[in-house]
mmCIF file of C-alpha atoms in Angstrom:
data_model
loop_
_atom_site.group_PDB
_atom_site.id
_atom_site.type_symbol
_atom_site.label_atom_id
_atom_site.label_comp_id
_atom_site.label_asym_id
_atom_site.label_seq_id
_atom_site.Cartn_x
_atom_site.Cartn_y
_atom_site.Cartn_z
ATOM 1 C CA ALA A 1 14.165 -7.578 -6.686
ATOM 2 C CA GLN A 2 10.420 -7.072 -7.883
ATOM 3 C CA SER A 3 9.909 -3.342 -9.338
ATOM 4 C CA VAL A 4 6.756 -2.011 -10.732
ATOM 5 C CA SER A 5 6.489 0.717 -13.252
ATOM 6 C CA GLN A 6 3.528 3.111 -13.752
ATOM 7 C CA HIS A 7 3.519 5.189 -16.747
ATOM 8 C CA ASN A 8 1.114 7.827 -15.984
ATOM 9 C CA HIS A 9 1.728 10.029 -13.060
ATOM 10 C CA HIS A 10 -1.199 12.374 -13.479
ATOM 11 C CA VAL A 11 -4.207 11.728 -15.686
ATOM 12 C CA ILE A 12 -7.034 14.193 -16.414
ATOM 13 C CA LEU A 13 -10.106 12.608 -17.881
ATOM 14 C CA SER A 14 -13.734 14.170 -18.541
ATOM 15 C CA GLU A 15 -16.827 12.208 -17.203
ATOM 16 C CA ALA A 16 -17.617 9.508 -19.533
ATOM 17 C CA ALA A 17 -14.380 9.158 -21.102
ATOM 18 C CA SER A 18 -12.589 5.326 -21.018
ATOM 19 C CA LEU A 19 -9.519 5.081 -18.705
ATOM 20 C CA GLU A 20 -6.455 2.809 -19.093
ATOM 21 C CA LEU A 21 -3.632 3.198 -16.604
ATOM 22 C CA GLY A 22 -0.530 1.429 -17.471
ATOM 23 C CA CYS A 23 1.549 -1.176 -14.893
ATOM 24 C CA ASN A 24 4.598 -3.375 -16.034
ATOM 25 C CA TYR A 25 6.116 -5.450 -13.332
ATOM 26 C CA SER A 26 9.902 -6.979 -13.533
ATOM 27 C CA TYR A 27 9.373 -10.457 -12.248
ATOM 28 C CA GLY A 28 8.594 -13.191 -14.838
ATOM 29 C CA GLY A 29 7.655 -16.201 -12.604
ATOM 30 C CA THR A 30 4.235 -16.949 -10.827
ATOM 31 C CA VAL A 31 2.735 -13.546 -9.845
ATOM 32 C CA ASN A 32 -0.365 -12.141 -7.998
ATOM 33 C CA LEU A 33 -1.070 -8.647 -9.161
ATOM 34 C CA PHE A 34 -3.135 -6.087 -7.352
ATOM 35 C CA TRP A 35 -4.476 -2.545 -7.995
ATOM 36 C CA TYR A 36 -5.302 -0.381 -4.828
ATOM 37 C CA VAL A 37 -7.078 2.611 -4.603
ATOM 38 C CA GLN A 38 -6.929 5.862 -2.446
ATOM 39 C CA TYR A 39 -9.898 8.330 -2.445
ATOM 40 C CA PRO A 40 -9.304 11.693 -1.127
ATOM 41 C CA GLY A 41 -9.010 11.499 2.660
ATOM 42 C CA GLN A 42 -9.254 7.663 2.654
ATOM 43 C CA HIS A 43 -7.306 4.831 2.927
ATOM 44 C CA LEU A 44 -6.063 2.360 0.147
ATOM 45 C CA GLN A 45 -8.567 -0.018 -0.823
ATOM 46 C CA LEU A 46 -8.051 -3.197 -2.618
ATOM 47 C CA LEU A 47 -9.570 -2.546 -6.097
ATOM 48 C CA LEU A 48 -8.891 -5.897 -7.858
ATOM 49 C CA LYS A 49 -6.794 -8.828 -7.921
ATOM 50 C CA TYR A 50 -5.107 -11.411 -9.997
ATOM 51 C CA PHE A 51 -4.080 -14.652 -8.603
ATOM 52 C CA SER A 52 -4.259 -17.116 -11.385
ATOM 53 C CA GLY A 53 -6.877 -18.270 -14.079
ATOM 54 C CA ASP A 54 -8.674 -15.901 -16.275
ATOM 55 C CA PRO A 55 -6.398 -12.897 -17.096
ATOM 56 C CA LEU A 56 -9.413 -10.523 -17.376
ATOM 57 C CA VAL A 57 -10.205 -9.813 -13.735
ATOM 58 C CA LYS A 58 -13.111 -7.690 -12.532
ATOM 59 C CA GLY A 59 -13.173 -5.514 -9.565
ATOM 60 C CA ILE A 60 -15.588 -3.368 -8.059
ATOM 61 C CA LYS A 61 -17.112 -0.055 -9.371
ATOM 62 C CA GLY A 62 -16.680 -1.577 -13.078
ATOM 63 C CA PHE A 63 -12.877 -1.529 -12.874
ATOM 64 C CA GLU A 64 -11.329 -4.162 -15.115
ATOM 65 C CA ALA A 65 -7.671 -5.362 -15.434
ATOM 66 C CA GLU A 66 -5.836 -7.407 -17.796
ATOM 67 C CA PHE A 67 -2.834 -9.442 -17.045
ATOM 68 C CA ILE A 68 -0.601 -10.143 -20.156
ATOM 69 C CA LYS A 69 2.306 -12.549 -18.980
ATOM 70 C CA SER A 70 4.435 -12.004 -22.249
ATOM 71 C CA LYS A 71 4.371 -7.817 -21.578
ATOM 72 C CA PHE A 72 4.602 -8.358 -17.939
ATOM 73 C CA SER A 73 1.875 -5.926 -17.859
ATOM 74 C CA PHE A 74 -1.376 -5.487 -15.683
ATOM 75 C CA ASN A 75 -2.973 -2.758 -17.189
ATOM 76 C CA LEU A 76 -6.332 -1.232 -15.487
ATOM 77 C CA ARG A 77 -9.347 -0.194 -17.207
ATOM 78 C CA LYS A 78 -12.757 1.413 -17.005
ATOM 79 C CA PRO A 79 -14.869 1.905 -20.019
ATOM 80 C CA SER A 80 -16.522 5.115 -18.589
ATOM 81 C CA VAL A 81 -15.338 7.189 -15.639
ATOM 82 C CA GLN A 82 -17.319 9.005 -13.157
ATOM 83 C CA TRP A 83 -16.701 12.088 -11.061
ATOM 84 C CA SER A 84 -16.219 9.756 -8.136
ATOM 85 C CA ASP A 85 -13.360 7.660 -9.350
ATOM 86 C CA THR A 86 -10.926 10.727 -8.888
ATOM 87 C CA ALA A 87 -8.444 9.214 -6.811
ATOM 88 C CA GLU A 88 -4.887 7.965 -6.554
ATOM 89 C CA TYR A 89 -4.439 4.328 -8.358
ATOM 90 C CA PHE A 90 -1.775 2.033 -7.067
ATOM 91 C CA CYS A 91 -0.401 -1.209 -8.713
ATOM 92 C CA ALA A 92 1.345 -3.612 -6.619
ATOM 93 C CA VAL A 93 3.093 -6.882 -6.531
ATOM 94 C CA PRO A 94 4.351 -9.117 -4.027
ATOM 95 C CA SER A 95 8.065 -8.853 -3.416
ATOM 96 C CA THR A 96 10.156 -11.880 -4.006
ATOM 97 C CA GLY A 97 11.576 -13.734 -0.847
ATOM 98 C CA GLY A 98 7.976 -14.570 0.698
ATOM 99 C CA GLY A 99 5.803 -12.853 2.986
ATOM 100 C CA ASN A 100 3.621 -11.285 0.352
ATOM 101 C CA LYS A 101 5.055 -7.943 1.113
ATOM 102 C CA LEU A 102 4.027 -5.698 -1.303
ATOM 103 C CA THR A 103 6.152 -3.659 -3.849
ATOM 104 C CA PHE A 104 4.174 -0.569 -5.235
ATOM 105 C CA GLY A 105 4.307 1.676 -8.523
ATOM 106 C CA THR A 106 4.755 5.038 -7.586
ATOM 107 C CA GLY A 107 0.767 5.830 -8.326
ATOM 108 C CA THR A 108 -1.137 7.662 -10.996
ATOM 109 C CA GLN A 109 -3.276 10.506 -9.749
ATOM 110 C CA LEU A 110 -6.812 10.583 -11.799
ATOM 111 C CA LYS A 111 -8.889 13.291 -11.817
ATOM 112 C CA VAL A 112 -12.495 13.155 -13.353
ATOM 113 C CA GLU A 113 -13.917 16.468 -14.529
ATOM 114 C CA LEU A 114 -17.633 16.958 -14.802
ATOM 115 C CA ASP B 1 -14.935 -6.117 9.784
ATOM 116 C CA THR B 2 -13.687 -3.075 11.974
ATOM 117 C CA GLY B 3 -10.915 -2.214 9.715
ATOM 118 C CA VAL B 4 -7.414 -1.499 10.434
ATOM 119 C CA SER B 5 -6.847 1.238 13.089
ATOM 120 C CA GLN B 6 -3.968 3.433 13.681
ATOM 121 C CA ASP B 7 -2.983 5.980 16.199
ATOM 122 C CA PRO B 8 -2.432 8.700 16.044
ATOM 123 C CA ARG B 9 -3.688 10.121 12.698
ATOM 124 C CA HIS B 10 -0.890 12.775 13.068
ATOM 125 C CA LYS B 11 2.291 13.338 15.154
ATOM 126 C CA ILE B 12 4.271 16.706 14.686
ATOM 127 C CA THR B 13 7.680 16.676 16.984
ATOM 128 C CA LYS B 14 10.940 18.248 16.985
ATOM 129 C CA ARG B 15 13.919 16.463 15.540
ATOM 130 C CA GLY B 16 15.601 14.438 17.824
ATOM 131 C CA GLN B 17 12.524 13.242 19.744
ATOM 132 C CA ASN B 18 11.247 9.799 19.920
ATOM 133 C CA VAL B 19 7.796 8.708 18.800
ATOM 134 C CA THR B 20 5.744 5.517 18.739
ATOM 135 C CA PHE B 21 2.856 4.855 16.642
ATOM 136 C CA ARG B 22 -0.063 2.130 17.119
ATOM 137 C CA CYS B 23 -1.667 -0.317 14.745
ATOM 138 C CA ASP B 24 -4.894 -2.518 15.889
ATOM 139 C CA PRO B 25 -5.358 -4.877 12.968
ATOM 140 C CA ILE B 26 -8.526 -6.606 11.847
ATOM 141 C CA SER B 27 -8.605 -9.389 14.668
ATOM 142 C CA GLU B 28 -8.658 -12.540 12.551
ATOM 143 C CA HIS B 29 -5.415 -11.305 10.495
ATOM 144 C CA ASN B 30 -2.278 -13.071 11.406
ATOM 145 C CA ARG B 31 -0.059 -10.912 9.516
ATOM 146 C CA LEU B 32 0.734 -7.201 10.302
ATOM 147 C CA TYR B 33 2.904 -5.043 7.975
ATOM 148 C CA TRP B 34 4.444 -1.426 8.100
ATOM 149 C CA TYR B 35 4.790 0.560 5.015
ATOM 150 C CA ARG B 36 6.278 4.118 4.559
ATOM 151 C CA GLN B 37 4.852 6.616 1.940
ATOM 152 C CA THR B 38 6.325 9.841 1.037
ATOM 153 C CA LEU B 39 5.109 12.369 -1.343
ATOM 154 C CA GLY B 40 4.647 11.582 -4.859
ATOM 155 C CA GLN B 41 5.648 7.784 -4.253
ATOM 156 C CA GLY B 42 3.957 4.470 -3.548
ATOM 157 C CA PRO B 43 4.023 2.723 -0.214
ATOM 158 C CA GLU B 44 7.303 1.069 0.487
ATOM 159 C CA PHE B 45 7.622 -1.928 2.828
ATOM 160 C CA LEU B 46 9.547 -1.512 6.164
ATOM 161 C CA THR B 47 8.663 -4.912 8.134
ATOM 162 C CA TYR B 48 6.042 -7.433 8.546
ATOM 163 C CA PHE B 49 4.493 -9.691 11.519
ATOM 164 C CA GLN B 50 3.315 -13.097 11.389
ATOM 165 C CA ASN B 51 1.654 -13.359 14.883
ATOM 166 C CA GLU B 52 4.102 -12.092 17.156
ATOM 167 C CA ALA B 53 7.353 -12.921 15.279
ATOM 168 C CA GLN B 54 9.112 -10.555 13.190
ATOM 169 C CA LEU B 55 9.766 -11.938 10.022
ATOM 170 C CA GLU B 56 11.501 -9.317 7.705
ATOM 171 C CA LYS B 57 12.820 -6.082 8.233
ATOM 172 C CA SER B 58 13.353 -3.716 5.173
ATOM 173 C CA ARG B 59 17.015 -2.199 4.682
ATOM 174 C CA LEU B 60 14.919 1.014 4.993
ATOM 175 C CA LEU B 61 14.626 0.424 8.505
ATOM 176 C CA SER B 62 17.524 1.890 10.460
ATOM 177 C CA ASP B 63 18.445 0.985 13.751
ATOM 178 C CA ARG B 64 16.605 3.978 15.006
ATOM 179 C CA PHE B 65 13.322 2.186 14.066
ATOM 180 C CA SER B 66 11.962 -0.725 15.984
ATOM 181 C CA ALA B 67 8.632 -2.536 15.842
ATOM 182 C CA GLU B 68 6.718 -5.104 18.080
ATOM 183 C CA ARG B 69 3.797 -7.062 18.058
ATOM 184 C CA PRO B 70 4.125 -8.625 21.569
ATOM 185 C CA LYS B 71 0.759 -10.644 21.947
ATOM 186 C CA GLY B 72 0.146 -11.000 18.257
ATOM 187 C CA SER B 73 -2.228 -8.613 17.920
ATOM 188 C CA PHE B 74 -1.621 -4.642 18.081
ATOM 189 C CA SER B 75 1.949 -3.585 16.906
ATOM 190 C CA THR B 76 3.810 -0.444 17.613
ATOM 191 C CA LEU B 77 6.645 1.079 15.390
ATOM 192 C CA GLU B 78 8.897 3.317 17.340
ATOM 193 C CA ILE B 79 11.472 5.661 15.829
ATOM 194 C CA GLN B 80 13.980 7.137 18.119
ATOM 195 C CA ARG B 81 16.091 10.312 17.513
ATOM 196 C CA THR B 82 13.866 11.593 14.959
ATOM 197 C CA GLU B 83 15.228 12.940 11.898
ATOM 198 C CA GLN B 84 14.029 15.280 8.919
ATOM 199 C CA GLY B 85 14.018 12.485 6.472
ATOM 200 C CA ASP B 86 11.624 10.313 8.874
ATOM 201 C CA SER B 87 9.007 12.692 7.629
ATOM 202 C CA ALA B 88 6.214 10.619 5.945
ATOM 203 C CA MET B 89 2.813 8.655 6.051
ATOM 204 C CA TYR B 90 3.247 5.190 8.022
ATOM 205 C CA LEU B 91 0.919 2.859 7.002
ATOM 206 C CA CYS B 92 -0.024 -0.391 8.887
ATOM 207 C CA ALA B 93 -1.829 -3.312 7.170
ATOM 208 C CA SER B 94 -2.974 -6.636 7.771
ATOM 209 C CA SER B 95 -3.856 -9.860 6.321
ATOM 210 C CA PHE B 96 -4.464 -13.395 6.743
ATOM 211 C CA LEU B 97 -1.217 -15.108 5.234
ATOM 212 C CA ASN B 98 -1.332 -14.088 1.779
ATOM 213 C CA GLN B 99 -4.737 -12.949 1.277
ATOM 214 C CA PRO B 100 -4.851 -9.195 0.252
ATOM 215 C CA GLN B 101 -3.823 -6.595 2.526
ATOM 216 C CA HIS B 102 -6.151 -4.356 4.508
ATOM 217 C CA PHE B 103 -4.660 -0.685 5.086
ATOM 218 C CA GLY B 104 -5.204 1.666 7.827
ATOM 219 C CA ASP B 105 -5.627 5.554 7.151
ATOM 220 C CA GLY B 106 -2.077 5.798 8.360
ATOM 221 C CA THR B 107 -0.044 8.110 10.711
ATOM 222 C CA ARG B 108 1.331 11.445 9.444
ATOM 223 C CA LEU B 109 4.670 12.214 10.880
ATOM 224 C CA SER B 110 6.103 15.888 10.517
ATOM 225 C CA ILE B 111 9.234 16.117 11.766
ATOM 226 C CA LEU B 112 9.876 20.242 12.958
#
């Protein structure tokens, strides 16, 4: 079965600091990869996705992620965070067996301080 | 795009009672998913439909859980004889086939 690991459970940064959140998945075949974000009091929203092609994908609000197949990783990055980026971030990958049902990591709670 | 709608937002009930949640997906989406999320964890897959057909159920979905999507539009998730361990956020998501899923706000279930 597919599994997803997010290494950082809580991250606290000051505004303008750079961000990198780790995500590793277990399946070695063709994968689609997702980062979702949940702002306080809101529903999960798609931040960015990788289906194929350029391994560096750009999402909304200045976020990007790099797919490194050899490392089974899909780390999320942002050069300069803002207070409004305070949220919980989830990495997800479709489970094996079809249907595009998602396996999520445990999430990373990011707090950006002014 | 009016988004995925879930009702109710919160449900508090006594142990042993039955509860039912509703999900209205985005209208042109043919797939509908149910997930459960507990504190400190990511969402966990429960079941999904393509149109009105329930195509897969997770082993997390005990016999006390049943889901329907009778006309391929809205879906209901019923939990019978609720237990303390059922306390969680129940999330619904929809998509068109393998396109990215759109999530609702969830129904938070608390069992007294």
